[in-house]
CSV table of C-alpha atoms and ligand atoms in Angstrom, one decimal:
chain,number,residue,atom,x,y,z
R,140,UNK,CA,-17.0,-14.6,20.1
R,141,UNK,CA,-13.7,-16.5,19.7
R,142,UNK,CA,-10.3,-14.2,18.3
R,143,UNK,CA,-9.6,-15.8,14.7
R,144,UNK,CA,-6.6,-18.1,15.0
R,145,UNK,CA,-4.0,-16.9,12.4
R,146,UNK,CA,-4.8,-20.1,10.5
R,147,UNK,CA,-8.5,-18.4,9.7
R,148,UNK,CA,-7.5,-15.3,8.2
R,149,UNK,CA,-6.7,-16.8,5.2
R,150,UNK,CA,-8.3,-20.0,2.8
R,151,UNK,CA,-5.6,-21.4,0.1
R,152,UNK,CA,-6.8,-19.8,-3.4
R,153,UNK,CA,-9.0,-21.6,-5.5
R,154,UNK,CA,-7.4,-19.7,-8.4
R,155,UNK,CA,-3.4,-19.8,-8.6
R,156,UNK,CA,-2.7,-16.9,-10.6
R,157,UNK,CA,-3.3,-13.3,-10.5
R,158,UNK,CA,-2.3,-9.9,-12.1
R,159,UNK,CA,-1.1,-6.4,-10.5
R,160,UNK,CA,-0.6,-3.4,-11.5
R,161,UNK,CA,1.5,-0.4,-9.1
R,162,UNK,CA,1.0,3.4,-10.4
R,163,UNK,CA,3.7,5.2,-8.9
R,164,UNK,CA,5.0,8.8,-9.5
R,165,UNK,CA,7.3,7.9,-11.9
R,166,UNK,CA,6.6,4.1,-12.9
R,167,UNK,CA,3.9,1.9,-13.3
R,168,UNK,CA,4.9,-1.9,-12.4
R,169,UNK,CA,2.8,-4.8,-14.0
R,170,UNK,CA,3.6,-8.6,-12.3
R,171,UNK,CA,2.1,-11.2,-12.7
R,172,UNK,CA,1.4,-13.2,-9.1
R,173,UNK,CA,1.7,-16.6,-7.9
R,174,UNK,CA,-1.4,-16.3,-5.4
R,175,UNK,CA,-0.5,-19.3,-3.4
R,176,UNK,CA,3.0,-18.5,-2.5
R,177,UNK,CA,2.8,-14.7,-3.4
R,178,UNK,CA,5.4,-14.5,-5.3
R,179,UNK,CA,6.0,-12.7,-8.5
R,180,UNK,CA,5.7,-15.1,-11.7
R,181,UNK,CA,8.7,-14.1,-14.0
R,182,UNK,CA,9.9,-10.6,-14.6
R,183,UNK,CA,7.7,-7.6,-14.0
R,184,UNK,CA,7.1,-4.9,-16.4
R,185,UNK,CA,7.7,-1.4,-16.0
R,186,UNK,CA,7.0,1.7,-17.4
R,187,UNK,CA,7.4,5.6,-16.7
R,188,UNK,CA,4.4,7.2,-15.8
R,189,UNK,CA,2.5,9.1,-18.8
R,190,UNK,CA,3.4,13.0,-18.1
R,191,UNK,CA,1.0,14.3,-17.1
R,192,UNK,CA,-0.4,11.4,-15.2
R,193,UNK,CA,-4.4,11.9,-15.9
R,194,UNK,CA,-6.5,9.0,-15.1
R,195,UNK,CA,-7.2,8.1,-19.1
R,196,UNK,CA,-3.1,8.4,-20.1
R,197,UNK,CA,-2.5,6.2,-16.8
R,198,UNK,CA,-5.2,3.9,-17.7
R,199,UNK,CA,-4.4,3.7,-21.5
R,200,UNK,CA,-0.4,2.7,-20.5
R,201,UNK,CA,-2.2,0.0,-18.2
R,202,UNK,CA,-4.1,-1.3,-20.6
R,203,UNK,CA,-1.4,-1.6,-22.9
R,204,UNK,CA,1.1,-3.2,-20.3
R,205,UNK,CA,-1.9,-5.5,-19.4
R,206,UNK,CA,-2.1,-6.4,-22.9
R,207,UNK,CA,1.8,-7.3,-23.5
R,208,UNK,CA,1.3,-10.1,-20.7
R,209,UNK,CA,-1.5,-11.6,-23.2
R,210,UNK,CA,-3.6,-11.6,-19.5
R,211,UNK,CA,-7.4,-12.2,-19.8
R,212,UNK,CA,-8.4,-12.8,-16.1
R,213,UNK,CA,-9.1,-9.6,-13.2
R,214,UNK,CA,-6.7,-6.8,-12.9
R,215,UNK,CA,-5.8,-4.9,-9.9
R,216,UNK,CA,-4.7,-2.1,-9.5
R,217,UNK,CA,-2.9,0.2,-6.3
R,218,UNK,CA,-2.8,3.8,-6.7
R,219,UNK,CA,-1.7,6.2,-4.2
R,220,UNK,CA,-5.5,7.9,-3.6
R,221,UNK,CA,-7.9,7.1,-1.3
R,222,UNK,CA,-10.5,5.3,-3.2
R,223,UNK,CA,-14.0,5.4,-1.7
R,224,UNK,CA,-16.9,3.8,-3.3
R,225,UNK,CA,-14.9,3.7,-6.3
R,226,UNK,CA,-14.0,7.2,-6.5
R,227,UNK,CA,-10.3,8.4,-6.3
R,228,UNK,CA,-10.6,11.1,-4.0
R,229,UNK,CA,-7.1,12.9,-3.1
R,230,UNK,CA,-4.1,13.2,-5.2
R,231,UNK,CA,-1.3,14.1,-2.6
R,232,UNK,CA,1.2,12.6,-5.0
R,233,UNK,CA,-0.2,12.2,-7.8
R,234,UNK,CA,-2.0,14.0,-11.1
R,235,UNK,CA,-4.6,16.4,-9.2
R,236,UNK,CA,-7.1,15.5,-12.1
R,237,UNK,CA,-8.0,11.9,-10.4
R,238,UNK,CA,-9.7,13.5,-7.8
R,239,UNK,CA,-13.1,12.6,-8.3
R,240,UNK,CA,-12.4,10.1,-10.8
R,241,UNK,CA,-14.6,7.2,-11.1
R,242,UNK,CA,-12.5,4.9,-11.6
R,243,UNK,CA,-15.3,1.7,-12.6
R,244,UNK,CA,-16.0,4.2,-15.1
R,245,UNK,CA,-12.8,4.7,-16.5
R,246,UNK,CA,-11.8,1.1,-16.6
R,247,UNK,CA,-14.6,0.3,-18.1
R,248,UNK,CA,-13.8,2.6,-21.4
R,249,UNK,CA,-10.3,1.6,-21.5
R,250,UNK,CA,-10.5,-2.1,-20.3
R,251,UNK,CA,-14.1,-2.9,-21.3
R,252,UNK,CA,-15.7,-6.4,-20.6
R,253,UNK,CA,-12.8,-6.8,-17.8
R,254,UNK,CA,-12.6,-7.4,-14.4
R,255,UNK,CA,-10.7,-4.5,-12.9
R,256,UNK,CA,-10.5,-3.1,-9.3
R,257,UNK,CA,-8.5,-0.4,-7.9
R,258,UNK,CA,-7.4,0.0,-4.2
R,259,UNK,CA,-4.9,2.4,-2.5
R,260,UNK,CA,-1.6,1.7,-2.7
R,261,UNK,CA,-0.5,1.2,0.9
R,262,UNK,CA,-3.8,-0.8,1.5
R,263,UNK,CA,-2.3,-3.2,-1.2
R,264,UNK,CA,0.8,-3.5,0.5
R,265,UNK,CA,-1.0,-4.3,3.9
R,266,UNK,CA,-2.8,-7.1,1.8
R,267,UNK,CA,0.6,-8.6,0.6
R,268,UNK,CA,1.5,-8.3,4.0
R,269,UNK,CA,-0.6,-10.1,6.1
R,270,UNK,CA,-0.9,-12.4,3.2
R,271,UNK,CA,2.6,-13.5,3.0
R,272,UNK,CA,4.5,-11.5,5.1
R,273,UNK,CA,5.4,-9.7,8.0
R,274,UNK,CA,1.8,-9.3,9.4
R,275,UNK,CA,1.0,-13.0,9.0
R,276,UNK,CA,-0.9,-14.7,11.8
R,277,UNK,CA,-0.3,-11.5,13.9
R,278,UNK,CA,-3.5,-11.1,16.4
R,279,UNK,CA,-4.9,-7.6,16.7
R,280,UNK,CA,-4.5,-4.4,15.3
R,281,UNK,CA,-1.4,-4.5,13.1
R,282,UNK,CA,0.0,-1.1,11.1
R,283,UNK,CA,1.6,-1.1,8.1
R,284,UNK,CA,3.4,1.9,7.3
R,285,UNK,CA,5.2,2.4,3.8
R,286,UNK,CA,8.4,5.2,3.6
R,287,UNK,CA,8.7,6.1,-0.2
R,288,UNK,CA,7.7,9.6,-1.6
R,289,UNK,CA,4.8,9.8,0.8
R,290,UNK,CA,4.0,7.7,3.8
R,291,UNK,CA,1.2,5.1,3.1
R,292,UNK,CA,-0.8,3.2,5.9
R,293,UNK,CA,-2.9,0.2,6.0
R,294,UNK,CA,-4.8,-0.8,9.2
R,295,UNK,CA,-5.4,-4.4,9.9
R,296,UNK,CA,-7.2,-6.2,12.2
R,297,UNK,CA,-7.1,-9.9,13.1
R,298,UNK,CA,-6.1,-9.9,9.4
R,299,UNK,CA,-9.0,-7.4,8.3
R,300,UNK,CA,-8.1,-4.5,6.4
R,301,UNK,CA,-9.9,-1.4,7.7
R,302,UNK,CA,-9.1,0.4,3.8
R,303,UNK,CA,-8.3,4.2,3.0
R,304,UNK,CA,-6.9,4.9,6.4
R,305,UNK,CA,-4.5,8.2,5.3
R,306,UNK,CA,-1.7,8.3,8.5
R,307,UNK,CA,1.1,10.1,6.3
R,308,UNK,CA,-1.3,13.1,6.1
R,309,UNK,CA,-1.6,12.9,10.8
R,310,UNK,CA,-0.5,16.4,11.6
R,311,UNK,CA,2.3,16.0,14.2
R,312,UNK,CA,4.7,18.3,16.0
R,313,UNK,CA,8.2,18.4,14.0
R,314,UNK,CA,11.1,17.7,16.8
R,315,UNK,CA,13.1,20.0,14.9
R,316,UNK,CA,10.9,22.5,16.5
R,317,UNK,CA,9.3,23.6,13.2
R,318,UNK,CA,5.5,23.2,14.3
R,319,UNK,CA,3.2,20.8,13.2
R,320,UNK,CA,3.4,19.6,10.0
R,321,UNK,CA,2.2,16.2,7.8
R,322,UNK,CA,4.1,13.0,8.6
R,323,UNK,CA,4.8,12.3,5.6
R,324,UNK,CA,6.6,16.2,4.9
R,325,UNK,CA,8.6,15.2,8.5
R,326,UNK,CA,9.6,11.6,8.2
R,327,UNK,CA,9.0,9.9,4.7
R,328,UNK,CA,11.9,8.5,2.6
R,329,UNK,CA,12.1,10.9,0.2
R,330,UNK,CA,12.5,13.8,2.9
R,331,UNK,CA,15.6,11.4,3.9
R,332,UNK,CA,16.3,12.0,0.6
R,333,UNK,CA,16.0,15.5,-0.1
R,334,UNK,CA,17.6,17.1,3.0
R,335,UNK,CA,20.2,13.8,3.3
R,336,UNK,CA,19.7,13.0,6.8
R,337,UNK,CA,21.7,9.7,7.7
R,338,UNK,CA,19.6,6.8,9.1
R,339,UNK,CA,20.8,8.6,12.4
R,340,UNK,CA,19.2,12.0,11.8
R,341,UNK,CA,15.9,11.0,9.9
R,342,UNK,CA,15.0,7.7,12.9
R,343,UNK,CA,13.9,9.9,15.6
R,344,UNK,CA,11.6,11.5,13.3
R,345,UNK,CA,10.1,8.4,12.1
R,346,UNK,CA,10.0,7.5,15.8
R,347,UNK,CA,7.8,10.3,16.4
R,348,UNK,CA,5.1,9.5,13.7
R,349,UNK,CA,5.1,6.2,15.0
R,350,UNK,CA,4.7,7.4,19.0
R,351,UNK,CA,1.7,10.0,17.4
R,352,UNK,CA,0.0,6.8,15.6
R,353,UNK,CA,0.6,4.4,18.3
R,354,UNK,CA,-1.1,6.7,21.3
R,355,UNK,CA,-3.8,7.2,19.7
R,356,UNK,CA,-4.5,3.5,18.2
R,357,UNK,CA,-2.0,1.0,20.4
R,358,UNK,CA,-1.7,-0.9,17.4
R,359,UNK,CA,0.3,-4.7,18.4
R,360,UNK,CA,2.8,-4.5,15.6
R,361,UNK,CA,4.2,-1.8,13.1
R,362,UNK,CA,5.3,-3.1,9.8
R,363,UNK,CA,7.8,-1.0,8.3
R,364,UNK,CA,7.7,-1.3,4.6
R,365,UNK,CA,9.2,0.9,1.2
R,366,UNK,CA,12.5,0.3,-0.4
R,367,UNK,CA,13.5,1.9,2.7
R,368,UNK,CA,13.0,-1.1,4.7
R,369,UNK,CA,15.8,-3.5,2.7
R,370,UNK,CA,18.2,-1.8,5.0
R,371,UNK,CA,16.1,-2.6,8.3
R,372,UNK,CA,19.2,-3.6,10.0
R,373,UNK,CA,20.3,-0.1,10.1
R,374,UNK,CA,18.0,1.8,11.3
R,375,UNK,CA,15.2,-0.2,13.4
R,376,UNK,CA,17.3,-0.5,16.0
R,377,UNK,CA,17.4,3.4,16.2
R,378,UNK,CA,13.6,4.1,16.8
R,379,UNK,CA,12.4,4.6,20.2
R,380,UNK,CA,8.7,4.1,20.0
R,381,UNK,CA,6.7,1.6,22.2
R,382,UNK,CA,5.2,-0.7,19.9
R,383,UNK,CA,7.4,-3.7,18.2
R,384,UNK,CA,8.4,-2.8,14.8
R,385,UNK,CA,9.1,-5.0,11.8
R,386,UNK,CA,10.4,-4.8,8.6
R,387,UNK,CA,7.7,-5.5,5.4
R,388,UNK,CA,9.3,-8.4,3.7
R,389,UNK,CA,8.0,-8.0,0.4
R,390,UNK,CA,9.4,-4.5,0.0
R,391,UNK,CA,9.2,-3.1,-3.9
R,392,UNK,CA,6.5,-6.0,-5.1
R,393,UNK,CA,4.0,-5.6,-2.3
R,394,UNK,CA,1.3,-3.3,-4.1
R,395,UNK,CA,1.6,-5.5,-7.0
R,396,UNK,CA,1.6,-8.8,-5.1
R,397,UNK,CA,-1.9,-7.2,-3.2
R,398,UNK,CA,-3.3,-5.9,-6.2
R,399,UNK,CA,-3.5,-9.2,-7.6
R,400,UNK,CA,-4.7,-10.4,-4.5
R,401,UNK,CA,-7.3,-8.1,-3.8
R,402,UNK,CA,-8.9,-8.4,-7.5
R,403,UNK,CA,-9.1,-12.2,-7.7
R,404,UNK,CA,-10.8,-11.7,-4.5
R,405,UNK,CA,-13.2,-9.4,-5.7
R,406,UNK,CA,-13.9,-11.1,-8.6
R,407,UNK,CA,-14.9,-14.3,-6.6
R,408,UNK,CA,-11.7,-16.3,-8.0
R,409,UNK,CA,-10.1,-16.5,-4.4
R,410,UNK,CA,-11.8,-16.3,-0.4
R,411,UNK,CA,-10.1,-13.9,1.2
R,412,UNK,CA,-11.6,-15.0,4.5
R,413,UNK,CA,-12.0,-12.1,6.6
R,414,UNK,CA,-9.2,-9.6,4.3
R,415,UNK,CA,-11.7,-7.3,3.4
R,416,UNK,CA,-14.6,-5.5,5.1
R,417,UNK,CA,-18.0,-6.5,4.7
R,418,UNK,CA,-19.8,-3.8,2.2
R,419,UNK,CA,-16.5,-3.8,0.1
R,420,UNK,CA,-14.4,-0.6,-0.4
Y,537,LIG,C1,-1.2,9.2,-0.3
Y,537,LIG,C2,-1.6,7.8,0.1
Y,537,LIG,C3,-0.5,6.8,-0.3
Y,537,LIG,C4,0.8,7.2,0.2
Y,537,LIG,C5,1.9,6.3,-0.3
Y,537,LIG,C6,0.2,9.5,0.3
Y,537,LIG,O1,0.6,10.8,-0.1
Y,537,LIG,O2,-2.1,10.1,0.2
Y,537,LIG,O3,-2.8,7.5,-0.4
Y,537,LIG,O4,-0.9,5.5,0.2
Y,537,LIG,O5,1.1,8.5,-0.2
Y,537,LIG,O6,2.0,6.3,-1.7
């Protein structure tokens, strides 16, 4: 069996328009997406998160936003949750009440008749990535990483995501000397925040996630993504883990941009090639 050439992982679209949808913590971000080029079409829409976030308020401020574009075709949607067989299953981040939402079901009331998938959100951004961006025509196992209030992952191989893989919950030894904890309560952006470490203080640590994911997967290539990453200059050239790092160059649109992609895909609208696992997600 011949290795893909990075011209096979992906087909042009057959459909040349899609719509996204990014729940975060505090705002949800509707675009809508140029699916050849992956860019955004006009301005994006954003709105703060219904308090508290339960899978109908979310849903319902969705279904309005989707409304104010006037959009008819599939909707996708990233969510920080594992979401196997359809079912949100862990709310790290989020509203505890999606765990064990089903979320075909809950579309279905609030968007009914429509086309609407949900995905994690870091998968999305892995999506966007190899798509149009830093992961594009990279051979082998590529990582995408994403700093923000959590740590996000998407695993990618030969331009296939593997979905739901949950690396900012890897338990690894703090350097600080404070045991083990979550990667994402030791290195994510908003840990940066919260204790204000300069890029100098808070790279080893992100180093050290990336050593504990890298020896036990030897990924080729981390992509580094999250606002976080617009000032890539500054602190890449701090870490000190093996594998080659890059910046995500769709930064702040990329669950949106893969949302979009991943629902015209699912609806049949687009081939995504070899994107998405055989058996779906
Ligand atoms: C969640 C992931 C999510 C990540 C980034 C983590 O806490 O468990 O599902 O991708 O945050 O939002």
């Amino acid at each position: 069996m011949s290795t893909p050439t990075p011209d096979e992982h992906h087909s042009p679209p057959v459909t040349s328009t899609g719509l996204g949808v990014d729940v975060g913590g505090t705002g949800i971000k509707v675009g809508k997406v140029d699916l050849g080029s992956g860019e955004l079409i006009g301005e994006r829409l954003i709105r703060d998160t219904p308090q508290p976030a339960t899978p109908d308020a979310v849903a319902e401020t969705i279904r309005q936003m989707v409304e104010e574009f006037g959009w008819e075709g599939p909707v996708g949607v990233a969510l920080p949750s594992v979401i196997h067989e359809g079912v949100a299953r862990i709310a790290h981040n989020i509203d505890s009440s999606w765990i064990g939402c089903d979320v075909v079901e809950l579309f279905d009331r609030h968007l009914p008749g429509r086309s609407v998938v949900m995905l994690n959100d870091a998968d999305a951004a892995g999506l966007t990535e190899v798509h149009y961006g830093a992961g594009e025509g990279v051979e082998g196992l590529v990582i995408l990483l994403t700093f923000g209030t959590g740590i996000g992952s998407a695993l990618l191989l030969n331009g296939r995501l593997i979905p739901n893989t949950e690396f900012g919950h890897l338990h690894v030894e703090d350097i600080a000397g404070r045991g083990f904890d979550e990667a994402e309560h030791l290195a994510s952006a908003a840990v940066r925040a919260r204790d204000g470490l300069s890029f100098q203080d808070w790279a080893p640590h992100v180093s050290n996630v990336l050593r504990s994911i890298e020896d036990l997967l030897w990924p080729r290539a981390f992509v580094l993504g999250g606002g976080v990453s617009e000032a890539a200059a500054d602190w890449f050239p701090l870490l000190e883990n093996r594998t080659p790092v890059r910046p995500a160059v769709r930064l702040n649109d990329a669950g949106i941009i893969g949302a979009a992609l991943f629902a015209a895909g699912h609806a049949g609208l687009l081939d995504l090639g070899d994107a998405l696992s055989p058996g779906g997600y």
